[in-house]
CSV table of C-alpha atoms and ligand atoms in Angstrom, one decimal:
chain,number,residue,atom,x,y,z
A,7,MET,CA,-35.7,-23.6,8.0
A,8,ASP,CA,-36.3,-24.5,4.3
A,9,THR,CA,-34.9,-27.7,3.3
A,10,VAL,CA,-35.9,-29.7,0.1
A,11,SER,CA,-36.9,-33.3,0.9
A,12,GLY,CA,-34.5,-35.8,2.6
A,13,GLY,CA,-33.1,-32.8,4.7
A,14,ARG,CA,-31.1,-31.0,2.3
A,15,PRO,CA,-30.9,-27.5,1.9
A,16,ALA,CA,-33.0,-25.5,-0.3
A,17,PRO,CA,-30.8,-24.2,-3.2
A,18,PRO,CA,-28.5,-21.0,-2.3
A,19,ARG,CA,-29.8,-17.7,-2.4
A,20,THR,CA,-27.3,-15.1,-4.1
A,21,PRO,CA,-27.5,-11.7,-2.0
A,22,GLY,CA,-29.4,-9.7,-4.8
A,23,PRO,CA,-29.1,-7.9,-8.3
A,24,ALA,CA,-26.8,-5.4,-6.9
A,25,ALA,CA,-24.4,-7.2,-5.3
A,26,GLY,CA,-24.4,-8.8,-8.9
A,27,CYS,CA,-23.7,-5.7,-10.6
A,28,LEU,CA,-20.5,-5.4,-8.0
A,29,ALA,CA,-19.4,-9.1,-9.1
A,30,VAL,CA,-18.9,-7.9,-12.9
A,31,LEU,CA,-16.8,-4.7,-11.7
A,32,CYS,CA,-14.9,-7.1,-9.6
A,33,GLU,CA,-14.5,-9.5,-12.9
A,34,LEU,CA,-14.0,-7.0,-15.5
A,35,LEU,CA,-11.2,-5.3,-13.3
A,36,ARG,CA,-9.6,-9.1,-12.8
A,37,SER,CA,-9.9,-9.2,-16.8
A,38,ARG,CA,-7.4,-5.6,-17.6
A,39,ASN,CA,-4.0,-6.0,-18.0
A,40,GLU,CA,-3.0,-3.5,-15.3
A,41,PHE,CA,-4.8,-5.8,-12.6
A,42,ALA,CA,-2.5,-8.7,-13.4
A,43,GLY,CA,-0.7,-10.6,-10.4
A,44,PRO,CA,-1.7,-10.5,-7.1
A,45,ALA,CA,-4.6,-8.5,-7.1
A,46,CYS,CA,-6.6,-10.9,-9.4
A,47,ALA,CA,-7.1,-13.2,-6.6
A,48,VAL,CA,-8.4,-10.7,-4.5
A,49,LEU,CA,-10.8,-9.7,-7.2
A,50,ASP,CA,-12.0,-13.4,-7.9
A,51,ASP,CA,-12.5,-14.0,-4.1
A,52,MET,CA,-14.6,-10.3,-3.9
A,53,ALA,CA,-16.5,-11.5,-7.1
A,54,ALA,CA,-17.1,-14.9,-5.4
A,55,HIS,CA,-18.5,-13.2,-2.1
A,56,CYS,CA,-20.9,-10.8,-3.9
A,57,ARG,CA,-22.5,-14.5,-6.1
A,58,GLU,CA,-22.5,-16.3,-2.6
A,59,PRO,CA,-25.1,-16.9,0.5
A,60,LEU,CA,-24.3,-14.1,3.4
A,61,ARG,CA,-20.4,-14.7,4.5
A,62,VAL,CA,-20.4,-15.6,8.3
A,63,ALA,CA,-17.2,-16.1,10.8
A,64,VAL,CA,-17.3,-17.5,13.9
A,65,THR,CA,-14.5,-16.2,15.8
A,66,GLY,CA,-13.5,-15.7,19.5
A,67,ASP,CA,-10.3,-16.5,21.7
A,68,VAL,CA,-9.3,-19.6,22.0
A,69,SER,CA,-11.0,-22.7,23.4
A,70,CYS,CA,-14.4,-20.6,24.1
A,71,GLY,CA,-16.2,-22.8,22.3
A,72,LYS,CA,-16.1,-21.8,18.9
A,73,SER,CA,-15.7,-25.1,16.9
A,74,THR,CA,-18.8,-26.3,19.3
A,75,LEU,CA,-21.3,-23.5,17.9
A,76,VAL,CA,-20.2,-24.2,14.4
A,77,ASN,CA,-21.1,-28.2,14.5
A,78,ALA,CA,-24.2,-27.4,16.5
A,79,LEU,CA,-25.0,-24.9,13.3
A,80,LEU,CA,-23.5,-27.3,11.0
A,81,GLY,CA,-26.1,-30.3,12.4
A,82,GLY,CA,-23.1,-33.0,12.8
A,83,ARG,CA,-19.7,-33.3,14.4
A,84,HIS,CA,-17.4,-32.1,11.5
A,85,ALA,CA,-15.2,-29.2,13.3
A,86,ALA,CA,-12.6,-31.0,15.4
A,87,VAL,CA,-13.4,-30.0,19.5
A,88,ARG,CA,-10.6,-30.6,22.3
A,89,TRP,CA,-10.0,-28.5,26.0
A,90,GLU,CA,-7.1,-27.2,24.1
A,91,GLU,CA,-5.5,-25.3,21.0
A,92,THR,CA,-7.5,-27.2,18.2
A,93,THR,CA,-8.3,-24.7,15.3
A,94,ALA,CA,-5.2,-24.5,13.0
A,95,GLU,CA,-7.0,-22.5,10.0
A,96,VAL,CA,-10.0,-21.2,8.6
A,97,THR,CA,-12.9,-23.6,7.6
A,98,TRP,CA,-15.4,-22.4,5.2
A,99,TYR,CA,-18.1,-24.5,5.5
A,100,ARG,CA,-20.1,-24.4,2.0
A,101,HIS,CA,-23.4,-25.4,0.3
A,102,PRO,CA,-22.6,-28.5,-1.9
A,103,SER,CA,-24.4,-26.6,-5.1
A,104,LEU,CA,-22.1,-23.6,-4.9
A,105,PRO,CA,-19.3,-23.7,-7.5
A,106,PRO,CA,-16.2,-25.0,-5.2
A,107,GLY,CA,-14.2,-21.1,-5.4
A,108,LEU,CA,-10.6,-20.3,-4.3
A,109,PRO,CA,-10.3,-20.2,-0.5
A,110,PRO,CA,-10.0,-16.4,0.5
A,111,GLY,CA,-6.7,-16.6,1.9
A,112,PRO,CA,-3.7,-19.0,2.7
A,113,GLU,CA,-4.2,-21.1,5.8
A,114,HIS,CA,-8.1,-20.9,4.6
A,115,ARG,CA,-10.0,-24.4,3.4
A,116,MET,CA,-13.4,-24.9,1.7
A,117,ALA,CA,-15.4,-27.8,2.7
A,118,VAL,CA,-18.9,-29.3,1.3
A,119,VAL,CA,-21.6,-29.3,4.1
A,120,PRO,CA,-25.4,-29.4,3.4
A,121,PHE,CA,-26.3,-27.6,6.8
A,122,PRO,CA,-29.6,-26.8,7.9
A,123,LEU,CA,-29.0,-22.5,6.9
A,124,ALA,CA,-26.3,-23.5,4.0
A,125,ASP,CA,-28.9,-21.8,1.6
A,126,ARG,CA,-28.8,-18.4,3.3
A,127,ILE,CA,-25.3,-18.4,4.5
A,128,VAL,CA,-21.6,-19.5,4.2
A,129,LEU,CA,-20.1,-20.5,7.5
A,130,ALA,CA,-16.4,-20.3,8.9
A,131,ASP,CA,-14.9,-22.0,11.7
A,132,THR,CA,-11.4,-19.7,12.6
A,133,PRO,CA,-8.2,-20.5,14.9
A,134,GLY,CA,-8.7,-18.4,18.2
A,135,VAL,CA,-7.8,-14.7,18.3
A,136,ASN,CA,-5.2,-15.4,21.4
A,137,THR,CA,-3.5,-18.2,20.0
A,138,ALA,CA,0.1,-19.8,22.2
A,139,SER,CA,1.0,-20.4,18.3
A,140,GLY,CA,0.5,-17.4,16.5
A,141,ARG,CA,-2.4,-19.0,14.5
A,142,GLY,CA,-4.8,-16.6,15.6
A,143,ARG,CA,-2.6,-14.0,13.3
A,144,VAL,CA,-4.9,-15.8,10.1
A,145,THR,CA,-8.0,-14.6,12.4
A,146,GLU,CA,-6.8,-11.4,13.1
A,147,ASP,CA,-5.7,-10.9,9.1
A,148,MET,CA,-9.9,-11.0,8.5
A,149,LEU,CA,-10.6,-8.3,10.7
A,150,SER,CA,-7.4,-6.2,9.9
A,151,ALA,CA,-7.2,-3.5,6.7
A,152,ALA,CA,-3.7,-4.2,5.9
A,153,SER,CA,-4.5,-8.1,5.0
A,154,ASP,CA,-6.2,-9.0,1.4
A,155,ALA,CA,-8.5,-11.4,3.5
A,156,ALA,CA,-10.0,-8.5,5.7
A,157,ALA,CA,-13.5,-8.8,5.4
A,158,SER,CA,-13.8,-11.5,3.5
A,159,ALA,CA,-17.2,-12.1,6.0
A,160,THR,CA,-19.9,-10.1,6.5
A,161,VAL,CA,-21.2,-10.7,9.9
A,162,LEU,CA,-18.7,-12.1,13.0
A,163,LEU,CA,-20.4,-13.8,15.1
A,164,TYR,CA,-18.2,-13.3,17.8
A,165,LEU,CA,-17.4,-15.0,21.4
A,166,SER,CA,-17.1,-14.0,24.7
A,167,GLY,CA,-17.3,-14.4,27.9
A,168,ALA,CA,-20.0,-12.9,29.8
A,169,GLU,CA,-17.8,-9.9,29.6
A,170,LEU,CA,-16.2,-7.9,26.7
A,171,MET,CA,-12.5,-7.5,27.1
A,172,GLY,CA,-10.4,-5.0,25.6
A,173,GLY,CA,-8.9,-6.8,22.8
A,174,SER,CA,-12.7,-7.8,21.8
A,175,ARG,CA,-13.7,-4.3,21.7
A,176,GLU,CA,-11.1,-3.0,19.6
A,177,ARG,CA,-11.2,-6.0,17.1
A,178,LEU,CA,-15.2,-5.6,17.0
A,179,ARG,CA,-14.4,-1.8,16.5
A,180,ARG,CA,-11.9,-2.7,13.9
A,181,PHE,CA,-14.6,-5.0,11.8
A,182,VAL,CA,-17.2,-2.2,11.8
A,183,GLU,CA,-14.6,0.2,10.5
A,184,LEU,CA,-14.0,-2.3,7.8
A,185,THR,CA,-17.4,-3.6,6.9
A,186,ARG,CA,-19.6,-0.3,7.8
A,187,GLY,CA,-21.9,1.2,4.8
A,188,GLU,CA,-23.1,4.7,4.0
A,189,TYR,CA,-24.9,4.4,7.3
A,190,GLY,CA,-22.9,3.0,10.1
A,191,SER,CA,-22.9,-0.5,10.5
A,192,GLY,CA,-22.8,-3.2,14.1
A,193,PHE,CA,-25.8,-4.3,12.1
A,194,ASN,CA,-23.8,-7.5,11.2
A,195,ILE,CA,-22.4,-8.6,14.5
A,196,VAL,CA,-23.5,-11.1,17.0
A,197,LEU,CA,-22.2,-11.7,20.2
A,198,VAL,CA,-22.1,-14.9,21.6
A,199,ALA,CA,-21.7,-15.0,25.4
A,200,ALA,CA,-20.3,-18.6,25.0
A,201,LYS,CA,-20.4,-21.5,27.5
A,202,ALA,CA,-23.3,-19.7,29.1
A,203,ASP,CA,-23.9,-22.7,31.3
A,204,THR,CA,-20.9,-21.8,33.3
A,205,CYS,CA,-22.3,-18.3,34.2
A,206,THR,CA,-24.3,-17.7,37.5
A,207,ALA,CA,-26.5,-14.8,36.0
A,208,PRO,CA,-29.4,-14.6,34.2
A,209,TRP,CA,-28.9,-15.2,30.6
A,210,PRO,CA,-31.2,-12.0,29.3
A,211,SER,CA,-28.9,-10.2,31.8
A,212,ILE,CA,-25.7,-11.3,30.2
A,213,GLU,CA,-26.3,-10.3,26.8
A,214,GLU,CA,-28.1,-6.6,27.6
A,215,ASN,CA,-24.6,-6.4,28.8
A,216,LEU,CA,-22.4,-7.5,26.1
A,217,ILE,CA,-24.5,-5.2,24.1
A,218,ALA,CA,-24.3,-2.0,26.4
A,219,LYS,CA,-20.3,-3.0,26.9
A,220,SER,CA,-19.4,-3.6,22.8
A,221,ARG,CA,-21.3,0.2,22.5
A,222,ILE,CA,-21.9,-0.5,19.0
A,223,PRO,CA,-24.9,0.4,18.0
A,224,GLY,CA,-26.8,-2.4,16.4
A,225,VAL,CA,-25.0,-5.5,17.8
A,226,ARG,CA,-27.1,-8.2,19.2
A,227,ALA,CA,-26.2,-10.6,21.6
A,228,VAL,CA,-27.7,-14.0,22.4
A,229,ALA,CA,-26.6,-16.3,25.4
A,230,VAL,CA,-25.5,-20.2,24.2
A,231,SER,CA,-24.4,-23.0,25.8
A,232,GLN,CA,-22.9,-24.8,22.6
A,233,GLN,CA,-22.4,-28.1,24.4
A,234,LEU,CA,-25.9,-28.4,24.7
A,235,ALA,CA,-26.4,-27.4,20.9
A,236,MET,CA,-24.6,-29.8,20.0
A,237,THR,CA,-25.9,-32.4,22.0
A,238,VAL,CA,-29.1,-31.5,20.3
A,239,ARG,CA,-28.0,-31.0,17.1
A,240,ALA,CA,-25.2,-33.6,16.1
A,241,GLU,CA,-28.0,-36.3,18.0
A,242,LEU,CA,-25.9,-37.7,20.7
A,243,LEU,CA,-28.9,-38.0,23.1
A,244,ARG,CA,-29.9,-41.4,23.8
A,245,PRO,CA,-32.7,-43.6,25.7
A,246,GLY,CA,-29.7,-44.3,28.4
A,247,HIS,CA,-29.8,-40.6,29.1
A,248,LEU,CA,-33.3,-39.7,29.4
A,249,ALA,CA,-33.4,-43.0,31.7
A,250,THR,CA,-30.8,-40.9,33.9
A,251,LEU,CA,-32.6,-38.2,33.7
A,252,ARG,CA,-35.3,-40.2,35.5
A,253,THR,CA,-33.4,-41.8,38.1
A,254,LEU,CA,-32.0,-38.0,39.0
A,255,ALA,CA,-35.6,-36.6,38.9
A,256,GLY,CA,-37.6,-39.5,41.3
A,257,ASN,CA,-34.8,-39.3,44.0
A,258,SER,CA,-34.8,-35.9,45.8
A,259,GLU,CA,-31.7,-35.9,47.9
A,260,LEU,CA,-29.5,-36.2,44.2
A,261,ALA,CA,-31.9,-33.8,42.3
A,262,ALA,CA,-31.0,-31.5,45.2
A,263,ALA,CA,-27.3,-32.4,44.2
A,264,VAL,CA,-27.1,-31.3,40.7
A,265,PRO,CA,-27.2,-27.4,41.2
A,266,GLY,CA,-23.9,-28.0,43.5
A,267,GLY,CA,-22.1,-28.8,40.6
A,268,TRP,CA,-20.1,-32.3,39.9
A,269,HIS,CA,-18.4,-33.1,42.5
A,270,ALA,CA,-21.8,-32.6,44.7
A,271,LEU,CA,-23.5,-35.2,42.5
A,272,GLU,CA,-20.4,-37.4,42.8
A,273,LEU,CA,-20.7,-37.3,46.3
A,274,THR,CA,-24.2,-37.8,46.5
A,275,ALA,CA,-24.2,-40.3,44.2
A,276,ARG,CA,-21.8,-43.0,46.0
A,277,ARG,CA,-23.6,-42.2,49.1
A,278,THR,CA,-27.1,-43.5,47.8
A,279,GLY,CA,-25.7,-45.9,45.5
A,280,VAL,CA,-26.3,-44.7,42.1
A,281,ALA,CA,-23.8,-45.4,39.3
A,282,MET,CA,-21.3,-43.4,38.5
A,283,ASP,CA,-21.0,-43.9,35.2
A,284,ALA,CA,-24.4,-43.0,33.7
A,285,LEU,CA,-24.3,-39.9,35.6
A,286,ALA,CA,-20.7,-39.0,33.8
A,287,ALA,CA,-22.2,-40.2,30.6
A,288,LEU,CA,-25.0,-37.9,30.9
A,289,ALA,CA,-22.6,-35.2,31.8
A,290,GLU,CA,-20.4,-35.4,29.0
A,291,VAL,CA,-23.4,-34.4,26.4
A,292,ALA,CA,-25.2,-31.9,28.8
A,293,PRO,CA,-24.2,-29.7,31.2
A,294,LEU,CA,-25.1,-29.8,34.9
A,295,PRO,CA,-26.3,-26.4,35.1
A,296,CYS,CA,-28.8,-27.4,32.1
A,297,VAL,CA,-30.0,-30.4,33.6
A,298,THR,CA,-31.4,-28.8,36.3
A,299,PRO,CA,-34.3,-27.1,35.2
A,300,ALA,CA,-35.4,-30.5,32.7
A,301,LEU,CA,-35.7,-32.3,36.3
A,302,PRO,CA,-39.2,-31.4,37.6
A,303,LEU,CA,-40.5,-31.7,33.9
A,304,VAL,CA,-38.8,-34.8,33.6
A,305,ALA,CA,-40.9,-35.9,36.9
A,306,ASP,CA,-44.0,-34.4,35.7
A,307,GLY,CA,-44.6,-36.0,33.1
A,308,THR,CA,-43.9,-33.1,30.6
A,309,ILE,CA,-40.8,-34.6,29.0
A,310,GLY,CA,-40.8,-38.1,28.6
A,311,THR,CA,-39.6,-38.8,25.2
A,312,LEU,CA,-35.9,-37.9,23.3
A,313,ARG,CA,-38.1,-36.1,20.8
A,314,GLN,CA,-39.5,-33.9,23.9
A,315,LEU,CA,-36.1,-33.5,25.7
A,316,SER,CA,-34.1,-32.3,22.5
A,317,GLY,CA,-36.9,-30.0,21.7
A,318,PHE,CA,-36.7,-28.8,25.1
A,319,TRP,CA,-33.1,-28.5,25.5
A,320,GLU,CA,-32.8,-26.9,22.0
A,321,GLU,CA,-34.5,-24.1,23.2
A,322,LEU,CA,-32.6,-24.0,26.3
A,323,SER,CA,-29.4,-23.3,24.5
A,324,GLY,CA,-29.7,-20.4,22.2
A,325,LEU,CA,-29.1,-22.1,18.8
A,326,ARG,CA,-32.7,-20.9,17.7
A,327,ALA,CA,-32.0,-17.8,18.8
A,328,VAL,CA,-28.7,-17.5,16.6
A,329,GLU,CA,-30.8,-19.1,14.1
A,330,ALA,CA,-33.1,-16.3,14.3
A,331,ALA,CA,-30.4,-13.7,14.3
A,332,LEU,CA,-28.3,-14.8,11.2
A,333,GLU,CA,-32.1,-16.1,9.4
A,334,SER,CA,-32.9,-11.9,10.0
A,335,LEU,CA,-28.9,-11.0,8.5
A,336,ALA,CA,-29.3,-13.3,5.8
A,337,GLU,CA,-32.7,-11.1,4.7
A,338,ASP,CA,-30.2,-8.1,4.8
A,339,SER,CA,-28.0,-10.1,2.8
A,340,GLU,CA,-27.3,-8.1,-0.1
A,341,VAL,CA,-26.8,-4.7,1.6
A,342,LEU,CA,-24.1,-6.2,4.2
A,343,THR,CA,-22.5,-8.0,1.2
A,344,VAL,CA,-22.6,-5.0,-0.8
A,345,ASN,CA,-20.8,-2.9,2.3
A,346,ALA,CA,-18.5,-5.3,3.0
A,347,VAL,CA,-17.0,-5.3,-0.8
A,348,THR,CA,-17.1,-2.2,-1.8
A,349,GLY,CA,-14.4,-1.4,1.4
A,350,ARG,CA,-12.8,-4.3,0.5
A,351,LEU,CA,-12.1,-2.4,-3.2
A,352,HIS,CA,-11.7,1.3,-1.8
A,353,ARG,CA,-8.8,-0.8,0.4
A,354,LEU,CA,-7.4,-2.9,-2.9
A,355,ALA,CA,-7.3,0.6,-4.8
A,356,ALA,CA,-5.6,2.7,-1.5
A,357,ARG,CA,-2.7,0.3,-2.1
A,358,LEU,CA,-2.8,-0.3,-6.1
A,359,GLY,CA,-1.5,3.1,-6.5
A,360,ALA,CA,-3.3,6.4,-8.7
A,361,ALA,CA,-4.4,5.0,-11.7
A,362,ARG,CA,-5.6,1.7,-11.2
A,363,ALA,CA,-7.1,3.2,-8.3
A,364,ASP,CA,-8.7,5.7,-10.4
A,365,ARG,CA,-10.1,2.9,-12.5
A,366,ILE,CA,-11.7,1.1,-9.5
A,367,GLN,CA,-13.3,4.6,-8.4
A,368,ARG,CA,-14.5,5.0,-11.5
A,369,GLY,CA,-16.2,1.6,-11.6
A,370,LEU,CA,-17.9,2.2,-8.3
A,371,ALA,CA,-18.8,5.9,-9.0
A,372,GLN,CA,-20.8,4.0,-12.3
A,373,LEU,CA,-22.7,1.6,-9.3
A,374,ARG,CA,-24.1,4.4,-7.5
A,375,ARG,CA,-26.5,5.5,-10.8
A,376,CYS,CA,-27.1,1.9,-10.9
A,377,PRO,CA,-31.1,1.6,-10.0
A,378,HIS,CA,-30.3,-1.8,-7.9
A,379,PHE,CA,-28.1,0.7,-5.9
A,380,VAL,CA,-30.7,3.3,-5.5
A,381,ALA,CA,-33.5,0.9,-4.2
A,382,LEU,CA,-30.3,-0.5,-1.8
A,383,ASP,CA,-29.4,2.8,-0.6
A,384,ARG,CA,-33.3,2.5,0.8
A,385,ARG,CA,-32.8,-0.9,2.3
A,386,GLY,CA,-29.5,0.3,4.2
A,387,ALA,CA,-31.7,3.0,5.6
A,388,ALA,CA,-34.4,0.8,6.6
A,389,LEU,CA,-31.8,-1.1,8.3
A,390,HIS,CA,-30.7,1.7,10.1
A,391,LEU,CA,-34.2,1.8,11.6
A,392,ARG,CA,-33.3,-1.1,14.1
A,393,GLY,CA,-30.4,0.5,15.5
A,394,PRO,CA,-30.7,2.5,18.6
A,395,ALA,CA,-30.1,6.4,16.7
A,396,LEU,CA,-33.4,6.2,15.6
A,397,ARG,CA,-35.8,5.1,18.7
A,398,SER,CA,-37.2,8.3,19.0
A,399,VAL,CA,-39.6,7.1,16.0
A,400,PRO,CA,-42.7,5.3,17.3
A,401,ASP,CA,-43.0,1.2,16.6
A,402,GLY,CA,-45.4,1.9,13.9
A,403,ASP,CA,-44.5,4.6,12.6
A,404,ARG,CA,-40.7,2.7,12.0
A,405,ALA,CA,-42.4,-0.8,11.0
A,406,ALA,CA,-44.3,1.4,8.4
A,407,THR,CA,-41.4,3.2,7.1
A,408,ALA,CA,-39.2,0.0,7.0
A,409,ALA,CA,-42.1,-1.2,4.4
A,410,LEU,CA,-41.7,1.8,2.2
A,411,LEU,CA,-37.6,1.5,2.2
A,412,ARG,CA,-37.4,-1.6,1.6
A,413,GLY,CA,-40.1,-1.7,-1.1
A,414,GLU,CA,-42.5,-3.9,0.3
A,415,SER,CA,-45.3,-1.6,1.0
A,416,ASP,CA,-48.0,0.0,-1.8
A,417,GLY,CA,-49.6,2.2,0.6
A,418,PRO,CA,-48.4,6.3,1.3
A,419,LEU,CA,-46.8,6.5,4.9
A,420,PRO,CA,-49.1,7.3,7.7
A,421,PRO,CA,-48.9,11.5,7.8
A,422,SER,CA,-47.8,10.9,11.4
A,423,ALA,CA,-44.9,9.3,10.2
A,424,LEU,CA,-44.0,11.6,7.6
A,425,ALA,CA,-44.5,14.4,9.6
A,426,HIS,CA,-41.6,12.6,12.5
A,427,TRP,CA,-38.8,12.2,9.0
A,428,GLN,CA,-39.9,16.0,8.3
A,429,ARG,CA,-38.7,17.0,11.3
A,430,LEU,CA,-35.8,15.0,11.6
A,431,ALA,CA,-34.4,15.7,8.3
A,432,PHE,CA,-34.2,19.4,8.6
A,433,GLN,CA,-33.5,19.4,12.9
A,434,PRO,CA,-30.1,21.4,13.2
A,435,GLY,CA,-27.9,19.7,15.6
A,436,ARG,CA,-29.3,15.9,14.2
A,437,SER,CA,-26.2,13.3,13.1
A,438,THR,CA,-25.6,13.1,9.7
A,439,GLU,CA,-26.9,9.5,9.4
A,440,VAL,CA,-30.2,10.8,11.2
A,441,GLY,CA,-31.0,13.1,8.7
A,442,ARG,CA,-29.8,11.0,5.4
A,443,VAL,CA,-31.8,8.4,6.5
A,444,ALA,CA,-35.0,10.8,7.2
A,445,ARG,CA,-34.1,12.8,3.6
A,446,LEU,CA,-34.0,9.4,2.3
A,447,VAL,CA,-37.7,8.4,3.6
A,448,ILE,CA,-39.1,11.6,2.5
A,449,GLU,CA,-37.6,10.9,-1.8
A,450,ALA,CA,-39.3,7.4,-0.9
A,451,ALA,CA,-42.7,9.0,0.0
A,452,SER,CA,-42.8,10.8,-3.0
A,453,ALA,CA,-40.8,9.0,-5.8
A,454,PRO,CA,-42.1,5.1,-6.9
A,455,PRO,CA,-39.8,2.7,-6.2
A,456,PRO,CA,-36.7,2.7,-8.9
A,457,VAL,CA,-37.2,0.5,-11.9
A,458,GLN,CA,-35.4,-3.0,-11.1
A,459,ALA,CA,-36.1,-4.6,-14.1
A,460,HIS,CA,-33.2,-4.1,-15.9
A,461,CYS,CA,-30.0,-2.2,-15.8
A,462,SER,CA,-27.1,-1.5,-17.9
A,463,CYS,CA,-24.1,-1.6,-15.4
A,464,ALA,CA,-22.8,-4.7,-17.5
A,465,GLU,CA,-22.6,-3.0,-20.6
A,466,THR,CA,-21.5,0.3,-19.6
A,467,LEU,CA,-18.5,-1.2,-17.5
A,468,ARG,CA,-17.7,-3.6,-20.0
A,469,LYS,CA,-17.2,-0.2,-22.8
A,470,GLU,CA,-14.5,1.1,-20.3
A,471,PRO,CA,-11.2,1.5,-22.6
A,472,ARG,CA,-9.1,-1.3,-21.5
A,473,GLY,CA,-5.5,-0.4,-19.8
B,502,LIG,N1,-18.7,-26.1,29.4
B,502,LIG,C1,-19.1,-26.0,28.5
B,502,LIG,N2,-18.1,-26.2,27.6
B,502,LIG,C2,-18.2,-26.3,26.1
B,502,LIG,C3,-19.4,-25.5,25.5
B,502,LIG,N3,-18.6,-25.5,24.5
B,502,LIG,C4,-17.8,-26.3,24.5
B,502,LIG,N4,-17.3,-26.3,25.7
B,502,LIG,C5,-15.8,-27.1,26.1
B,502,LIG,O1,-14.7,-26.3,25.5
B,502,LIG,C6,-13.7,-26.9,24.9
B,502,LIG,C7,-13.2,-25.7,23.5
B,502,LIG,O2,-14.3,-26.0,22.5
B,502,LIG,P1,-13.8,-25.9,21.3
B,502,LIG,O3,-15.2,-26.2,20.5
B,502,LIG,O4,-13.1,-26.7,20.4
B,502,LIG,O5,-13.5,-24.6,21.2
B,502,LIG,P2,-12.7,-23.5,20.1
B,502,LIG,O6,-13.1,-22.5,20.1
B,502,LIG,O7,-13.0,-23.9,18.7
B,502,LIG,O8,-11.1,-24.0,20.4
B,502,LIG,P3,-10.5,-23.4,19.1
B,502,LIG,O9,-10.6,-24.2,18.1
B,502,LIG,O10,-8.6,-24.3,19.9
B,502,LIG,O11,-9.7,-22.0,19.4
B,502,LIG,C8,-13.9,-28.2,24.6
B,502,LIG,O12,-13.6,-29.3,25.8
B,502,LIG,C9,-15.7,-28.2,24.7
B,502,LIG,O13,-15.8,-29.5,25.6
B,502,LIG,C10,-20.1,-24.9,26.3
B,502,LIG,O14,-21.4,-24.4,25.8
B,502,LIG,N5,-19.8,-25.1,27.6
B,503,LIG,MG1,-12.0,-24.6,17.4
């Protein structure tokens, strides 16, 4: 992870030049008299959305462990965690150097925390979607087209159990609609099989099942024990925990009782005269199913220090996989953010009536001619290469094509890859998205990357007659 000295995060990264042009459009619209009133706040937030690192919201049912995961990602106990409905508002955790900004909606608040990924993401903790108190409405608003806060986050970390219930599928489907770009979406969703330590099935099979059940192309899934992740990242491990692990590892009767759960361990501990408070202290920081795989490594000396234990549990917790997914999404922050904010602008236009809608549409049409947007179109297509619709393209050809579309390769596309795309571009019966990607690849293979040094969006947009 990128951190500057002292463990502080590197300076925040903005999504990129196309998002910058979209921010200019939002700011110019906001400065016009005809957009005075409630639309101002929404346009302000859209401009901020374009200028901040990737906005990620952690969502899911009440008490599924959202705040625990947020704390693990933040590396400290910032969000309250309890075994009952707890989180009552949306909190956006942001890099200390970002402008303070205004919260995207009522019942949202901002908090400054220098967490490891703060240079690449802004992280929101949210109330559970199915609260008894009704506070989940603020989260549902972020996922519902009718609200100004809809798609105020670009990426969802959606927590569920090992199964994806109907309500969750419907929410995810709506979010895809809110944030989809030209080439479809789903690339901006990470399904988290939460409290995976409580599941008996192997974690990889849970992840595969979630992806299949979501029926959303492009989603990723990670099984996570957030409790273990928080223990490691919030540095809650103490020498006493390691000493208790050694006691368990050195006593075959006790070690055999651990997989049976707390009750079995308690009975055995009482019989063998082992102190219960030490076992309870260990179980508080590490769910017992995560203790089991550590025991042989403690016994054979592979885990001999707190640092080694911490590294082992960090990997086991699934947190690194979540961070890897977020880092990879942050690489596509520009295209994902522009998709989300463009959708927000279209929905605002639909609510504001014909004259103002026309003004917004003219601005967006102008942006589509901007060289940064042409480049972005290609990056969007590169993102689509990761999805299942293009699995027929061999891996090597896919990698070469992605590099070409991202402007990262100088060389020509291998002839085999070009032939593949030519076939896909004009094959009848192909989905329009596949055909569109294929035609973009062919265009990119024959035309140099668009010049990105300068665009005149801001000047052109400013010349629009004032209302
Ligand atoms: N077994 C297990 N329990 C966990 C895990 N993560 C969290 N918990 C427990 O689940 C309970 C709820 O955790 P929270 O993080 O507050 O859940 P939340 O989703 O933020 O809850 P709300 O804010 O009320 O919606 C707490 O008692 C946590 O200790 C985990 O990975 N495994
Ligand atoms: Mg919470």
